[in-house]
Coordinates of C-alpha atoms in Angstrom, one line a residue:
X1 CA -8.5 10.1 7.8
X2 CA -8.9 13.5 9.0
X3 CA -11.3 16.2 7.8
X4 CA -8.4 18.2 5.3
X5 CA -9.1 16.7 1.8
X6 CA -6.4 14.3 0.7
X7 CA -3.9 15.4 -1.2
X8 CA -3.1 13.1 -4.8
X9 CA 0.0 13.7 -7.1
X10 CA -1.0 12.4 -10.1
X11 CA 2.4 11.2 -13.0
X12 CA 1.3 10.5 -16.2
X13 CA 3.3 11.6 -19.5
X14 CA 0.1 11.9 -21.3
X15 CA -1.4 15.6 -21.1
X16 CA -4.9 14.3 -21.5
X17 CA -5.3 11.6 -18.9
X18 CA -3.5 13.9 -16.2
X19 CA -6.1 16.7 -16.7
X20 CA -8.9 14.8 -17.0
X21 CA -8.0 12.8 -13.5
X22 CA -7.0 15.9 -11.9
X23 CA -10.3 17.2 -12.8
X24 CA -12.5 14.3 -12.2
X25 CA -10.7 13.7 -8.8
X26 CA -11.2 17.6 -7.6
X27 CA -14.5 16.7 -8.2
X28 CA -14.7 14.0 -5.7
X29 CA -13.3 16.3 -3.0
X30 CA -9.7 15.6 -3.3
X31 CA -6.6 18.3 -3.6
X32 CA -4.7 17.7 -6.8
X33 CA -1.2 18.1 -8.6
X34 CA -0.2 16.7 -11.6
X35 CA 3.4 15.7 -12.9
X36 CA 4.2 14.9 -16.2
X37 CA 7.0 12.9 -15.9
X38 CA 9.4 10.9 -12.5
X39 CA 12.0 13.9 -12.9
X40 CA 8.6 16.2 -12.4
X41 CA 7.5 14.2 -9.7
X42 CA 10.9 13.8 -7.7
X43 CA 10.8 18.1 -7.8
X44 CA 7.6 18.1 -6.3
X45 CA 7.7 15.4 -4.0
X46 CA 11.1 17.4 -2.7
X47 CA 8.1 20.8 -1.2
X48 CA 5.6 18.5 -1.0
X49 CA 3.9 15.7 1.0
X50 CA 0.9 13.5 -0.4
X51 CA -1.9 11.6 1.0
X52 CA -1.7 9.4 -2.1
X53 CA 0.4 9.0 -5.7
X54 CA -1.3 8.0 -8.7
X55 CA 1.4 6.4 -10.8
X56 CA 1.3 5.3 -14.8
X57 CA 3.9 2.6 -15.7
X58 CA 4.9 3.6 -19.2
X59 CA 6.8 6.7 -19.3
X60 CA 9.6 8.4 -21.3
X61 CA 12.7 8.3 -18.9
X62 CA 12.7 6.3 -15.7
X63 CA 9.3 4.3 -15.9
X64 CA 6.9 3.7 -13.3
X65 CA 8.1 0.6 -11.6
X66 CA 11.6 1.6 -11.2
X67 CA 10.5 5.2 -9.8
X68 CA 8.1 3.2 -7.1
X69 CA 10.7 1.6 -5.8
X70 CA 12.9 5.0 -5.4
X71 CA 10.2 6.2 -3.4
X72 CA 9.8 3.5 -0.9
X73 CA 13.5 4.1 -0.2
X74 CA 12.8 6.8 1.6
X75 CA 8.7 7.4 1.9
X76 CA 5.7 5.1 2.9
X77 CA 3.3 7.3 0.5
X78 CA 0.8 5.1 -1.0
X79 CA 1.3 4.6 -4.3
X80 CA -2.0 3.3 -7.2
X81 CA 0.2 2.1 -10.4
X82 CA -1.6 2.8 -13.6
X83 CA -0.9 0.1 -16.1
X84 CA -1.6 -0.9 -19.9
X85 CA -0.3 -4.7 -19.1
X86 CA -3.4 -6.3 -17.2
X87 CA -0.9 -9.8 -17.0
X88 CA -0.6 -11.3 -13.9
X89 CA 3.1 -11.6 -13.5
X90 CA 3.1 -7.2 -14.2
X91 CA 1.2 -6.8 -11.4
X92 CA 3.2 -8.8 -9.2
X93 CA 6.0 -6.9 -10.2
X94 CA 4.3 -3.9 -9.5
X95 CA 3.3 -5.1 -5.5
X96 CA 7.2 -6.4 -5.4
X97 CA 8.3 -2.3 -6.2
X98 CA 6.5 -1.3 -3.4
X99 CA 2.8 -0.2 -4.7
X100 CA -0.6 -0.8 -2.4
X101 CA -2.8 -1.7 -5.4
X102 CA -2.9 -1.1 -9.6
X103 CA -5.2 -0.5 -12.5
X104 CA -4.9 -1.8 -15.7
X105 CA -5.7 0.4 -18.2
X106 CA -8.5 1.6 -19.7
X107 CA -10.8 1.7 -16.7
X108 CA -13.3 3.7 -15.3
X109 CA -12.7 6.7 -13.5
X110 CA -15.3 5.4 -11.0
X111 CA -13.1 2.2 -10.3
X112 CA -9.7 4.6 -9.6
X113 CA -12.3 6.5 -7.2
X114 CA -12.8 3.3 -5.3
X115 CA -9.6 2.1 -5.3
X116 CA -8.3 5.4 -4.0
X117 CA -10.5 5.5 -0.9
X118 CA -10.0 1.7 -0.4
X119 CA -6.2 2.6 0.1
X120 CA -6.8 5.4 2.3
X121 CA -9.4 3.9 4.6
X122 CA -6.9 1.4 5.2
X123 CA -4.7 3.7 6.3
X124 CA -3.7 3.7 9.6
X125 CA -5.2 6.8 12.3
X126 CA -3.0 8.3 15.1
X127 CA -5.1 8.1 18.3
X128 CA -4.4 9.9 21.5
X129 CA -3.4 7.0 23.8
X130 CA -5.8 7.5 26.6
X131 CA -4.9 3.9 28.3
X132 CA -2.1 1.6 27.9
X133 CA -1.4 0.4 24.3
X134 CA -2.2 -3.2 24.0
X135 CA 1.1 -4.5 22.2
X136 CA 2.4 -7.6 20.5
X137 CA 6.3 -8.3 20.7
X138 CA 7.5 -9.9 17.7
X139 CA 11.2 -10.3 18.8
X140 CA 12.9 -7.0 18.8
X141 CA 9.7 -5.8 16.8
X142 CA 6.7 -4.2 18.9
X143 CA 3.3 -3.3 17.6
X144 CA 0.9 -1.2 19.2
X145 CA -2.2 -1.9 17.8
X146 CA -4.7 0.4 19.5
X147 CA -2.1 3.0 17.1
X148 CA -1.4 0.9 14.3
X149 CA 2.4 1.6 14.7
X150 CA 5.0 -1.1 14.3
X151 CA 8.5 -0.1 16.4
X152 CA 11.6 -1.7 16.9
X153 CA 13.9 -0.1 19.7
X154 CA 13.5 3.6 20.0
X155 CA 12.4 3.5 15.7
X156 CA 9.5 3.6 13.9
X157 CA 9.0 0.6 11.3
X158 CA 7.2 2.4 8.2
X159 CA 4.3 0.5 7.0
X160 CA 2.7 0.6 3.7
X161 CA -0.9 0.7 4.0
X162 CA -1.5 -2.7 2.7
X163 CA 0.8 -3.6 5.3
X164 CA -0.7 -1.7 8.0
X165 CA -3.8 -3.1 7.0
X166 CA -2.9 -7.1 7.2
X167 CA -1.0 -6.3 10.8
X168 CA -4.6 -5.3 11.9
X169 CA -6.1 -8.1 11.1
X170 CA -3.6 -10.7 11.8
X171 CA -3.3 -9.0 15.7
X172 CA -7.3 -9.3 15.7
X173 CA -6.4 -13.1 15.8
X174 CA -3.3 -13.9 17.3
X175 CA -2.2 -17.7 17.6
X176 CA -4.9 -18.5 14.8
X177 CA -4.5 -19.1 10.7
X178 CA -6.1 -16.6 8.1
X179 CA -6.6 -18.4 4.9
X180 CA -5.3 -16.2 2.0
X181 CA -9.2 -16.0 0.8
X182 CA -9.9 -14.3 3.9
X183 CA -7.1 -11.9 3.3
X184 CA -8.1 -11.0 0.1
X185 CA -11.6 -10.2 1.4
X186 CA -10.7 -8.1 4.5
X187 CA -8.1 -6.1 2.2
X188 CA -11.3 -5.4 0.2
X189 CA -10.0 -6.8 -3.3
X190 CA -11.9 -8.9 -5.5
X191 CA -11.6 -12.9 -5.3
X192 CA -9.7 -14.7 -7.8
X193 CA -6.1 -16.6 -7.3
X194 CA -4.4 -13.7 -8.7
X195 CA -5.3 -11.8 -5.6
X196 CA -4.3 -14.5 -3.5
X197 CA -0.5 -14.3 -5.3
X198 CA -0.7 -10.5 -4.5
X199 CA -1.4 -11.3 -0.7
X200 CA 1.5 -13.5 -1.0
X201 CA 3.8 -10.8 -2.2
X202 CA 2.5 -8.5 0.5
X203 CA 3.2 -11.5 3.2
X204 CA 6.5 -11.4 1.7
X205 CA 7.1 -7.8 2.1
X206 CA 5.9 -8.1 5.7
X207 CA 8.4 -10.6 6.7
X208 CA 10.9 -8.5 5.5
X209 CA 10.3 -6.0 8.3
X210 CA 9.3 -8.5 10.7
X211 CA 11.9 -11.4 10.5
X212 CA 15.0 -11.8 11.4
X213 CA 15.2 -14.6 8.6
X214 CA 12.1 -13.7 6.0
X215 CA 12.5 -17.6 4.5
X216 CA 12.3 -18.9 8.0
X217 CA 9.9 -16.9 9.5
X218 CA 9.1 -17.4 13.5
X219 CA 6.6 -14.8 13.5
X220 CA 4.6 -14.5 10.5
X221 CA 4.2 -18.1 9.9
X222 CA 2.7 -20.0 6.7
X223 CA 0.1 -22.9 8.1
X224 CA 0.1 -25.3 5.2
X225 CA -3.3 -25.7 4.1
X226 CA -4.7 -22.9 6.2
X227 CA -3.2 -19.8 5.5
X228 CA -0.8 -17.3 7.6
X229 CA -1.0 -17.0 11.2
X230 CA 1.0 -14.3 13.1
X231 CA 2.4 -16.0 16.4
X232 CA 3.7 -13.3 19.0
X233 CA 5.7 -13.7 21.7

């Protein structure tokens, strides 16, 4: 992260809970806007680039889910969803739109706080490349990883920063399995199997940009019993 406070969007339809984040966030050293609704957003996300977007779920007009995945059509902005359903199978969906992480409502503002700079610490730094990257050739695919950039041909693969996260710590350990517990540690979430599905979703995701065939992956590979294991040329 660089020394410029990051810069949150906040879209929540209620009034109160968008000033009193924007407020309590300022006050933790980040630059805020707020929009009230996705067609508020979409008009300042046209001017504007974010560091991170703080998204609730249940909103008048297009909700929360369907406006994530609009987002990732285009932009790798990390994306916190704000949600009143805490079930399992809602915050799959959530990870399956596109988003790094979620909160299910009501929560405290201390926990968004840490979830926030968990999501951007894990976002990857652009270093001056004073030697010659080390890089891993997945097929087509390259990734630098003394950058953090994933490339294929003369194109840059946008990462999420979840994603961006697990391709540092499989290319830490090339050739060996990560058990999905260990995963869910390094990513910095709490234990539980409900974490584990979300690494599974994120895996998922991953492939998608990876493989030439996601349900027979050569690259990211699934070691039964053991976990994931990224296998490089």
């Amino acid at each position: 992260m660089s020394d410029v406070d990051p810069h949150l969007l906040i879209v929540d339809d209620d009034e109160r809970i968008r000033e009193l984040l924007k407020k309590f966030l300022m006050r933790n050293g980040f630059l805020v806007t707020s929009a009230r609704d996705a067609s508020h957003a979409r008009r300042i996300l046209s001017g504007l680039d974010f560091d991170l977007i703080v998204l609730d779920v249940m909103m008048p007009g297009e909700d929360g889910m369907s406006f994530t995945r609009s987002i990732r059509e285009t932009s790798m902005t990390p994306i916190l969803l704000l949600t009143a359903k805490g079930e399992t199978e809602d915050r799959i969906t959530g990870l399956e739109a596109g988003a790094d992480d979620y909160l299910a409502k009501p929560f405290e503002p201390k926990e968004l706080l840490l979830r926030i700079n968990a999501i951007l610490r894990r976002m990857p730094e652009v270093k001056e490349a004073d030697t010659a990257p080390k890089v891993l050739n997945l097929g087509p695919i390259r990734y630098d990883i003394d950058r953090g950039e994933m490339w294929q041909g003369d194109e840059i693969v946008r990462l999420t920063a979840t994603e961006s996260q697990l391709m540092r710590i499989f290319s830490t350990t090339p050739g060996e399995a990560i058990s999905r517990a260990k995963l869910v540690e390094e990513l910095g979430r709490d234990r539980g199997q409900a974490q584990e599905r979300a690494v599974d979703v994120q895996i998922t995701r991953l492939r998608r940009k990876i493989e030439t065939d996601p349900k027979q992956p050569r690259y990211l590979q699934t070691v039964r019993g053991a976990g994931y294991m990224l296998a490089p040329d």
